[in-house]
Coordinates of C-alpha atoms and ligand atoms in Angstrom, one line a residue:
Chain M
M1 CA -46.8 263.8 195.2
Q2 CA -46.3 266.0 198.3
L3 CA -49.5 266.8 200.2
L4 CA -50.0 270.4 201.1
R5 CA -53.4 270.3 202.5
V6 CA -55.9 267.6 203.6
E7 CA -59.6 268.3 204.3
I8 CA -61.8 265.6 205.8
R9 CA -65.5 265.5 206.4
D10 CA -67.5 262.8 208.4
L11 CA -64.9 260.1 208.5
R12 CA -65.2 257.9 211.6
N13 CA -65.3 260.3 214.5
I14 CA -63.9 263.3 212.6
V15 CA -66.7 265.8 211.8
R16 CA -64.4 268.2 209.9
A17 CA -60.7 268.6 209.7
D18 CA -58.6 271.0 207.7
L19 CA -54.8 270.4 207.9
E20 CA -51.9 272.3 206.4
L21 CA -49.2 269.7 206.2
G22 CA -45.4 270.2 206.4
P23 CA -43.1 268.7 203.8
G24 CA -41.4 266.5 206.3
L25 CA -42.7 264.9 209.5
N26 CA -46.3 265.6 210.6
V27 CA -46.8 264.3 214.1
F28 CA -50.4 263.8 215.4
M29 CA -50.5 263.6 219.2
G30 CA -53.4 262.6 221.3
R31 CA -54.8 259.9 223.6
N32 CA -56.2 256.7 222.1
A33 CA -59.5 256.7 220.2
Q34 CA -59.4 260.5 219.5
G35 CA -59.2 260.1 215.7
K36 CA -55.4 260.1 215.0
T37 CA -55.5 256.9 213.0
S38 CA -58.6 258.1 211.1
L39 CA -56.4 261.0 209.7
L40 CA -53.9 258.5 208.3
E41 CA -56.9 256.5 207.0
A42 CA -58.1 259.5 205.1
V43 CA -54.8 259.9 203.4
G44 CA -54.8 256.2 202.6
L45 CA -58.2 256.7 201.1
L46 CA -56.9 259.5 198.9
A47 CA -54.1 257.2 197.7
R48 CA -56.0 254.1 196.9
G49 CA -59.7 255.0 197.0
R50 CA -60.1 252.6 199.9
S51 CA -59.1 252.2 203.5
F52 CA -56.0 250.3 204.6
R53 CA -57.8 249.1 207.8
T54 CA -61.1 247.8 206.5
E55 CA -62.5 246.1 203.4
T56 CA -65.9 247.9 203.7
T57 CA -65.1 251.5 202.8
A58 CA -68.7 252.6 203.6
S59 CA -68.1 251.7 207.3
L60 CA -65.8 254.7 207.5
I61 CA -68.8 257.1 207.2
R62 CA -69.4 258.9 210.5
R63 CA -72.5 257.5 212.2
G64 CA -75.8 259.0 211.1
Q65 CA -74.2 260.8 208.1
P66 CA -75.0 260.0 204.4
S67 CA -71.5 260.3 203.1
L68 CA -67.9 261.1 203.9
A69 CA -65.4 263.1 201.8
A70 CA -61.6 263.5 201.8
R71 CA -59.8 266.0 199.7
G72 CA -56.1 266.4 199.2
T73 CA -54.3 269.3 197.5
G74 CA -50.9 268.1 196.4
R75 CA -47.8 269.3 194.5
D76 CA -46.2 267.0 191.9
R77 CA -43.1 268.7 190.5
D78 CA -44.5 272.1 189.6
S79 CA -48.2 271.6 189.3
E80 CA -50.8 271.5 192.0
T81 CA -53.6 268.8 191.8
R82 CA -56.7 268.3 193.9
I83 CA -57.7 264.7 194.5
E84 CA -61.0 263.8 196.1
V85 CA -62.8 260.8 197.4
E86 CA -66.5 260.8 198.3
V87 CA -68.0 257.7 199.9
T88 CA -71.7 257.0 200.3
A89 CA -73.5 253.8 201.3
D90 CA -73.9 253.0 197.6
G91 CA -70.4 253.5 196.4
R92 CA -67.7 256.0 195.9
R93 CA -66.7 258.8 193.6
L94 CA -63.1 259.7 192.7
R95 CA -62.3 263.1 191.4
I96 CA -59.2 264.8 190.1
D97 CA -59.4 268.6 189.9
G98 CA -63.2 268.4 190.3
E99 CA -63.7 265.9 187.4
D100 CA -65.0 262.4 188.0
V101 CA -62.4 259.8 187.0
S102 CA -62.1 256.0 186.8
P103 CA -60.1 254.1 189.5
Q104 CA -57.4 253.4 186.9
R105 CA -56.9 257.1 186.3
F106 CA -57.2 258.0 190.0
N107 CA -54.8 255.4 191.5
G108 CA -51.2 256.2 191.4
R109 CA -51.5 260.0 191.8
L110 CA -50.5 259.6 195.5
D111 CA -48.9 256.6 196.9
V112 CA -48.5 255.6 200.6
V113 CA -46.5 253.1 202.5
V114 CA -48.2 252.1 205.7
Y115 CA -46.8 251.0 209.1
A116 CA -49.4 250.0 211.7
T117 CA -49.6 247.5 214.6
D118 CA -51.8 245.1 212.7
R119 CA -49.1 244.9 210.0
L120 CA -46.9 243.0 212.5
R121 CA -48.6 240.0 211.0
V122 CA -46.0 240.4 208.2
I123 CA -43.3 239.5 210.7
R124 CA -45.1 237.1 213.1
G125 CA -48.1 235.8 211.2
P126 CA -48.5 232.9 208.8
M127 CA -46.4 232.8 205.6
R128 CA -49.2 234.1 203.5
E129 CA -48.8 237.5 205.2
R130 CA -45.2 237.8 204.1
R131 CA -46.0 236.8 200.5
Q132 CA -48.8 239.4 200.6
F133 CA -46.4 242.1 201.8
L134 CA -44.1 241.5 198.8
D135 CA -46.9 241.3 196.3
R136 CA -48.5 244.5 197.6
G137 CA -45.2 246.4 197.5
A138 CA -44.2 245.2 194.1
G139 CA -47.8 245.6 192.8
A140 CA -47.8 249.2 193.8
L141 CA -44.8 249.8 191.6
W142 CA -45.5 247.7 188.5
P143 CA -49.0 247.4 187.0
A144 CA -47.7 244.3 185.1
Y145 CA -46.9 242.7 188.4
R146 CA -50.5 243.3 189.7
Q147 CA -51.9 241.8 186.5
L148 CA -49.6 238.8 186.5
H149 CA -50.4 238.2 190.2
R150 CA -54.2 238.3 189.4
E151 CA -53.7 236.0 186.4
Y152 CA -51.6 233.5 188.5
E153 CA -54.2 233.4 191.3
R154 CA -56.9 232.6 188.7
V155 CA -54.8 229.9 187.1
V156 CA -54.3 228.3 190.6
R157 CA -58.1 228.4 191.2
Q158 CA -58.8 226.8 187.8
R159 CA -56.1 224.2 188.3
N160 CA -57.4 223.4 191.8
A161 CA -60.9 222.9 190.3
A162 CA -59.4 220.6 187.6
L163 CA -57.6 218.6 190.3
E164 CA -60.7 218.5 192.4
S165 CA -62.9 217.1 189.6
G166 CA -60.2 214.7 188.4
A167 CA -61.2 215.4 184.8
R168 CA -58.9 215.4 181.8
G169 CA -57.1 218.5 180.7
L170 CA -54.8 219.1 183.6
E171 CA -51.8 219.4 181.3
A172 CA -53.1 222.7 180.0
W173 CA -53.3 224.1 183.5
D174 CA -49.9 222.7 184.4
E175 CA -48.6 224.6 181.4
R176 CA -50.3 227.9 182.5
L177 CA -49.2 227.4 186.1
V178 CA -45.6 227.0 185.0
E179 CA -45.8 229.9 182.6
T180 CA -47.4 232.5 184.9
G181 CA -45.9 231.0 188.1
A182 CA -42.3 231.2 186.8
A183 CA -42.9 234.8 185.6
L184 CA -44.3 235.8 189.0
R185 CA -41.3 234.2 190.8
Q186 CA -38.9 236.0 188.6
R187 CA -40.6 239.4 189.3
R188 CA -41.0 238.7 193.0
G189 CA -37.3 237.6 193.1
H190 CA -36.2 240.9 191.6
Y191 CA -38.3 242.8 194.1
V192 CA -36.8 240.9 197.1
A193 CA -33.3 241.5 195.8
R194 CA -34.1 245.3 195.8
L195 CA -35.6 245.1 199.3
Q196 CA -32.5 243.2 200.5
Q197 CA -30.2 245.8 199.1
A198 CA -32.2 248.6 200.7
L199 CA -32.2 246.8 204.1
A200 CA -28.4 246.3 203.9
R201 CA -27.8 249.9 203.0
A202 CA -29.7 251.1 206.1
Q203 CA -28.1 248.7 208.5
A204 CA -25.3 251.0 209.5
G205 CA -27.7 253.4 211.2
R206 CA -29.5 250.6 213.0
G207 CA -26.9 248.1 214.0
E208 CA -28.9 244.9 213.7
A209 CA -28.7 242.9 210.4
Y210 CA -32.1 242.2 208.8
T211 CA -32.5 240.1 205.7
V212 CA -35.4 238.9 203.5
A213 CA -35.1 235.9 201.2
L214 CA -37.2 233.5 199.2
T215 CA -37.3 229.7 199.1
P216 CA -36.8 228.5 196.5
A217 CA -34.3 231.2 195.8
A218 CA -35.4 233.6 193.1
P219 CA -34.7 235.1 190.6
W220 CA -33.2 232.4 188.4
D221 CA -30.5 233.4 185.9
S222 CA -33.0 233.1 183.0
D223 CA -36.8 232.9 182.6
D224 CA -36.2 229.5 180.9
A225 CA -34.4 228.3 184.1
A226 CA -37.3 229.5 186.2
R227 CA -39.8 227.7 184.1
A228 CA -37.7 224.5 184.1
A229 CA -37.4 224.6 187.9
L230 CA -41.1 225.0 188.4
A231 CA -42.0 222.4 185.8
A232 CA -39.7 219.9 187.7
E233 CA -41.4 220.8 191.0
V234 CA -44.9 220.2 189.5
E235 CA -43.7 216.9 188.1
A236 CA -42.2 215.8 191.5
R237 CA -45.4 216.6 193.4
R238 CA -47.8 215.2 190.8
S239 CA -49.1 212.3 192.8
A240 CA -49.2 214.4 196.1
E241 CA -51.2 217.0 194.2
R242 CA -53.7 214.4 192.9
R243 CA -54.2 213.1 196.5
A244 CA -54.5 216.6 198.0
R245 CA -56.6 217.8 195.0
M246 CA -54.9 221.2 195.0
S247 CA -51.8 222.9 193.7
L248 CA -49.0 222.4 196.1
V249 CA -46.1 224.2 194.4
G250 CA -45.6 227.6 192.9
P251 CA -45.3 231.2 194.1
H252 CA -48.5 230.9 196.2
R253 CA -46.7 228.4 198.4
D254 CA -43.1 229.7 198.3
A255 CA -41.5 230.6 201.6
V256 CA -40.4 234.1 202.5
A257 CA -37.9 234.3 205.3
I258 CA -37.3 237.5 207.2
T259 CA -34.3 237.2 209.6
V260 CA -32.8 239.1 212.5
E261 CA -29.0 238.5 212.9
G262 CA -29.4 235.3 210.8
Q263 CA -32.3 233.9 212.7
E264 CA -35.9 233.6 211.6
A265 CA -37.7 236.7 212.9
M266 CA -41.0 234.9 213.4
S267 CA -39.5 232.7 216.1
V268 CA -36.9 234.9 217.7
A269 CA -38.0 238.5 217.5
S270 CA -39.3 240.3 220.6
S271 CA -42.3 242.6 220.1
G272 CA -39.9 245.6 220.0
Q273 CA -37.6 243.8 217.5
A274 CA -40.6 242.7 215.3
R275 CA -41.6 246.4 215.1
S276 CA -38.1 247.4 214.4
V277 CA -37.9 244.9 211.5
L278 CA -41.3 246.0 210.1
L279 CA -40.1 249.7 210.2
A280 CA -36.9 248.8 208.4
L281 CA -39.0 247.0 205.7
T282 CA -41.3 250.1 205.5
I283 CA -38.3 252.4 205.0
A284 CA -36.8 250.0 202.4
T285 CA -40.2 250.1 200.6
L286 CA -40.0 253.9 200.6
D287 CA -36.5 253.7 199.1
I288 CA -37.4 251.4 196.3
Y289 CA -40.5 253.4 195.5
R290 CA -38.4 256.5 195.1
E291 CA -35.7 254.8 193.1
E292 CA -38.2 253.3 190.8
T293 CA -40.6 256.2 190.3
G294 CA -38.3 259.1 190.9
R295 CA -40.7 260.6 193.4
P296 CA -41.4 259.8 197.1
A297 CA -44.4 257.9 198.5
I298 CA -45.9 259.3 201.7
A299 CA -45.2 257.3 204.9
L300 CA -48.2 256.7 207.2
L301 CA -46.7 255.5 210.5
D302 CA -49.5 254.7 213.0
D303 CA -48.6 254.5 216.7
L304 CA -44.9 254.7 215.8
D305 CA -43.4 254.7 219.2
S306 CA -45.4 251.8 220.7
E307 CA -43.0 249.3 222.1
L308 CA -39.9 251.2 220.7
D309 CA -37.4 253.1 222.9
E310 CA -37.2 256.8 222.3
E311 CA -33.8 256.6 220.6
R312 CA -35.0 254.1 218.0
T313 CA -38.2 256.2 217.5
T314 CA -36.4 259.4 216.8
G315 CA -33.9 257.5 214.7
V316 CA -36.7 256.2 212.5
C317 CA -38.2 259.7 212.3
R318 CA -34.9 261.1 211.1
E319 CA -34.6 258.2 208.5
V320 CA -38.1 258.7 207.2
A321 CA -37.9 262.5 207.1
A322 CA -34.8 262.2 205.0
R323 CA -36.8 260.2 202.5
S324 CA -40.3 261.5 202.3
Q325 CA -43.2 263.3 203.7
A326 CA -44.7 261.4 206.7
L327 CA -47.8 261.4 208.9
V328 CA -47.0 259.9 212.3
T329 CA -49.3 259.3 215.2
T330 CA -48.4 258.9 218.9
A331 CA -50.1 258.8 222.3
H332 CA -46.8 259.9 224.0
P333 CA -46.0 263.4 222.8
A334 CA -42.8 263.8 225.0
W335 CA -40.4 262.5 222.4
A336 CA -42.2 264.4 219.6
E337 CA -41.7 267.7 221.4
R338 CA -38.0 267.1 221.2
L339 CA -38.1 266.8 217.4
D340 CA -37.9 270.6 217.1
G341 CA -37.4 271.8 213.6
L342 CA -37.9 268.3 212.1
A343 CA -41.6 268.0 212.6
R344 CA -44.9 269.9 212.4
R345 CA -47.0 268.9 215.4
F346 CA -50.8 268.6 215.8
H347 CA -53.0 267.8 218.7
V348 CA -55.9 265.5 218.1
D349 CA -58.8 265.5 220.6
A350 CA -62.3 264.1 220.2
G351 CA -62.2 264.1 216.4
T352 CA -60.8 267.6 216.1
V353 CA -57.3 268.5 215.0
A354 CA -55.3 271.7 215.8
P355 CA -51.7 272.7 215.2
A356 CA -49.7 272.3 218.4
Chain A
M1 CA -96.6 243.8 195.6
D2 CA -96.5 240.9 193.2
Y3 CA -97.1 241.3 189.5
P4 CA -99.8 239.2 187.8
A5 CA -98.3 235.8 187.0
P6 CA -97.8 236.2 183.3
V7 CA -95.9 239.5 183.8
Q8 CA -93.7 237.9 186.6
K9 CA -93.1 234.9 184.4
L10 CA -91.8 237.1 181.6
I11 CA -89.6 239.1 183.9
D12 CA -88.1 235.9 185.3
E13 CA -87.4 234.6 181.8
L14 CA -85.8 237.9 180.7
R15 CA -83.6 237.9 183.7
R16 CA -81.9 234.7 182.6
L17 CA -80.6 236.4 179.5
P18 CA -77.0 237.7 179.5
G19 CA -76.6 241.3 180.5
I20 CA -80.1 241.7 181.8
G21 CA -80.6 242.5 185.5
P22 CA -83.9 242.7 187.4
K23 CA -84.4 246.4 186.5
S24 CA -83.8 245.9 182.8
A25 CA -86.1 242.8 182.8
Q26 CA -88.9 244.9 184.4
R27 CA -88.4 247.7 182.0
I28 CA -88.6 245.4 178.9
A29 CA -91.7 243.7 180.3
F30 CA -93.5 246.9 180.8
H31 CA -92.4 248.3 177.5
L32 CA -94.0 245.2 175.8
L33 CA -97.2 245.7 177.9
R34 CA -97.6 249.2 176.6
G35 CA -97.1 248.1 173.0
T36 CA -99.6 246.4 170.7
R37 CA -100.5 242.7 170.7
E38 CA -98.9 242.5 167.1
D39 CA -95.6 243.8 168.3
A40 CA -95.5 241.2 171.2
E41 CA -96.5 238.4 168.9
R42 CA -93.9 239.3 166.3
L43 CA -91.2 239.2 168.9
G44 CA -92.6 236.0 170.4
G45 CA -92.8 234.4 167.0
S46 CA -89.1 235.2 166.1
I47 CA -88.0 233.7 169.4
S48 CA -90.1 230.5 169.0
R49 CA -88.9 230.1 165.4
L50 CA -85.3 230.7 166.4
M51 CA -84.4 227.1 166.7
D52 CA -86.3 226.0 163.6
G53 CA -83.8 224.8 161.1
I54 CA -80.8 226.2 163.0
R55 CA -77.9 223.8 163.7
L56 CA -74.2 223.7 164.0
C57 CA -72.1 223.3 160.9
R58 CA -71.1 219.7 160.4
I59 CA -67.5 220.8 159.7
C60 CA -66.7 223.8 161.9
N61 CA -69.6 224.1 164.4
A62 CA -70.5 227.6 163.3
I63 CA -74.2 228.4 163.5
T64 CA -76.0 227.8 160.2
D65 CA -79.3 226.9 158.7
A66 CA -77.8 224.3 156.3
E67 CA -75.7 221.2 156.6
T68 CA -72.5 223.2 156.3
C69 CA -72.0 227.0 156.8
A70 CA -71.2 229.6 154.3
Q71 CA -67.5 229.8 155.2
C72 CA -67.0 226.0 154.9
T73 CA -68.7 225.9 151.5
D74 CA -67.1 229.0 149.9
P75 CA -64.8 227.7 147.1
G76 CA -62.9 231.0 147.3
R77 CA -61.5 230.1 150.7
S78 CA -58.4 228.0 151.4
D79 CA -58.5 224.8 153.5
R80 CA -54.8 225.2 154.3
T81 CA -55.5 227.6 157.3
I82 CA -57.9 227.1 160.1
C83 CA -58.7 229.9 162.6
V84 CA -59.9 228.5 165.9
V85 CA -62.3 230.7 168.0
E86 CA -64.3 230.3 171.2
E87 CA -67.7 231.4 170.2
P88 CA -69.7 231.6 166.9
H89 CA -69.9 235.4 167.1
D90 CA -66.0 235.5 167.1
I91 CA -66.2 234.5 163.4
L92 CA -68.1 237.7 162.6
A93 CA -65.3 239.7 164.3
V94 CA -62.6 238.1 162.2
E95 CA -64.8 238.3 159.1
R96 CA -65.2 242.0 159.4
T97 CA -61.5 242.3 158.6
R98 CA -62.2 240.8 155.1
D99 CA -58.6 239.7 155.3
F100 CA -58.8 236.2 156.4
K101 CA -59.5 233.7 153.6
G102 CA -59.1 230.4 155.4
R103 CA -61.6 228.3 157.3
Y104 CA -62.8 228.4 160.9
H105 CA -63.4 226.1 163.8
V106 CA -65.7 227.0 166.8
L107 CA -65.0 225.4 170.2
H108 CA -68.2 226.7 171.8
G109 CA -66.3 227.7 175.0
A110 CA -62.9 227.7 176.7
L111 CA -61.4 225.4 179.3
S112 CA -62.7 226.5 182.7
P113 CA -62.8 223.8 185.4
L114 CA -64.4 226.3 187.8
Q115 CA -67.5 226.1 185.6
G116 CA -67.1 222.4 184.9
I117 CA -65.7 222.9 181.4
G118 CA -63.0 220.4 180.6
P119 CA -61.7 219.1 177.2
D120 CA -64.7 216.9 176.9
E121 CA -67.1 219.8 177.0
L122 CA -65.4 221.6 174.1
K123 CA -66.1 220.8 170.5
A124 CA -62.5 220.2 169.5
H125 CA -62.7 216.6 168.2
G126 CA -63.6 217.7 164.7
L127 CA -60.6 220.1 164.5
I128 CA -58.2 217.4 165.4
E129 CA -59.7 215.2 162.7
R130 CA -59.5 217.9 160.1
V131 CA -55.8 218.4 160.8
R132 CA -55.1 214.7 161.0
L133 CA -56.6 214.2 157.5
G134 CA -53.9 216.5 156.2
G135 CA -53.9 219.5 153.9
V136 CA -53.8 222.0 156.8
D137 CA -50.6 224.0 156.9
E138 CA -51.5 226.4 159.8
V139 CA -53.9 226.5 162.7
I140 CA -54.3 230.0 164.2
L141 CA -55.4 229.9 167.8
A142 CA -57.7 233.0 168.2
T143 CA -59.1 232.2 171.6
S144 CA -59.4 235.2 174.0
P145 CA -56.4 236.6 175.9
T146 CA -57.9 235.5 179.2
V147 CA -56.6 232.9 181.6
E148 CA -59.1 230.5 180.2
G149 CA -58.4 231.4 176.6
E150 CA -54.7 231.0 177.1
A151 CA -55.1 227.6 178.7
T152 CA -57.3 226.5 175.9
A153 CA -54.7 227.6 173.3
A154 CA -52.0 225.8 175.3
W155 CA -54.1 222.6 175.4
L156 CA -54.8 222.7 171.6
A157 CA -51.2 223.5 170.7
R158 CA -50.2 220.4 172.6
L159 CA -52.7 218.2 170.6
L160 CA -52.1 219.8 167.2
K161 CA -48.3 220.2 167.0
P162 CA -47.6 216.4 166.8
L163 CA -49.9 216.3 163.8
G164 CA -47.4 218.3 161.8
A165 CA -49.3 221.6 161.3
R166 CA -47.8 224.9 162.2
V167 CA -49.7 226.3 165.3
T168 CA -49.8 230.1 165.8
R169 CA -51.3 232.3 168.5
I170 CA -52.8 235.8 167.6
A171 CA -50.7 238.7 169.0
M172 CA -51.9 240.7 172.0
G173 CA -51.1 244.4 172.5
V174 CA -51.8 248.0 171.9
P175 CA -54.9 248.7 169.9
V176 CA -53.9 249.9 166.4
G177 CA -54.6 253.6 165.7
S178 CA -54.7 254.5 169.4
D179 CA -52.0 256.7 171.0
L180 CA -49.6 254.7 173.2
E181 CA -50.1 257.5 175.8
W182 CA -53.7 256.5 176.3
S183 CA -53.2 252.7 176.5
D184 CA -53.3 251.2 180.0
E185 CA -50.1 250.0 181.5
V186 CA -51.1 246.4 181.5
T187 CA -51.8 246.4 177.7
I188 CA -48.5 248.1 177.0
A189 CA -46.6 245.7 179.3
K190 CA -48.2 242.8 177.3
A191 CA -47.3 244.4 174.1
L192 CA -43.7 244.8 175.2
E193 CA -43.6 241.2 176.3
G194 CA -44.9 240.1 172.8
R195 CA -42.4 242.3 170.9
R196 CA -40.8 240.9 167.7
D197 CA -37.6 241.5 165.8
Y198 CA -37.7 244.1 163.1
Ligands
ZN401 ZN1 -68.6 225.5 158.8

């Protein structure tokens, strides 16, 4: 879906905003803490019904107000749709064309891919962040992936409880761990292969080689081979698992390596490089989304130019604009002013937004 | 404000029932207060007589008021097929089809270590004995399509297969009579996974 218009009421420090968005880049310029990120957050809210920055959606409501609302008017192929999220202290209401709908019906109308400073954890944080990055990306594309991931996490919790209690019946949980774990590894492996392809394709414009890979390497040639491999790992770690009283093998412990020129990004990448890798992954995610669904996701790029040189920043802008609609925030408008023709620009000041 | 002790006590008891929250408990208590003494006594009587003469079927663990349940004693049913379910009310669901003419076995739960339910907490011993004695061709595992139900099915299959019976699992998928268009993606994905040759 392409967003034509976004209306926001009482979200963080935004009292009211009404934006006519362009089909390509939309750059929001302003000093820090003026509400730029809140605009992206509003679009994230329209996509997923919740914020990408906080778990407690109600904390987005502007101080002293009973509720917030975000409304988006979008075009999908030929038809126009109005999507709306209203949040109160008690909960939220999701609407499509004025009609209340369930989260299942609401989600998926609009999809976003987010780049923000706190997402640098994907590159430099603990392994769990990288696994989560893959599971979130693949989960946005395939409902069955989301379901399988939930099921697998439940199996691990049940199996850990079985290991903890030392009671009989562990075999049943071994079997489920192998069954769901191998299936998740296969799906995750296919997603990583797609990411890897997209990263390689975009390398020419960037110069540096970035890769992403799983250990153990996935996918296997067949689902049976994936099951046999995981069953062998479970068998090999049996006594260690009994001692540790928790599940030590499976996709919840697999390693995800992101490399820059053949070296692990976590240990070698400078801040600027880490941002560059994360942006490359963001663009790769946009590519896969489009290949898989036939329509673009919207890119939300917060503080895009922080720690990036101007050349790389405008390079990224061109790459993103060639792929999808994007909302970009920056505290340094100089480079944005040179993007003439490519971008629609807005000034953000003390919670108000105006076209530049 | 606190309610008088008998009212509060009733509300507390009601709240322990499945699906009843504090608001519903309060509503039910005040509904009873507004009614006649006879209404309240009739309800109280049926609750207090609930356990009188009720027990688990000696063979299948279904709920019955006799030594063995109606399904286990019905001469028109075959001993060759046993349908295994988690809860007694699951029998009613299968019975409504009027298509199943075998016997049942109720486990009274599913494996769930998080809730302290392991193999010893399930009533599966009688099932193993029934199959071991022979004369059973097929055991249908009709536990729920949840993580716990699947683990329970996997565990039973492992125990039953060496005894020579055929062990089958009920199919999961798109509800019959509904449009594919209106089924959720996860259900359709499961149905695709469980597809069969034509
Ligand atoms: Zn019986």
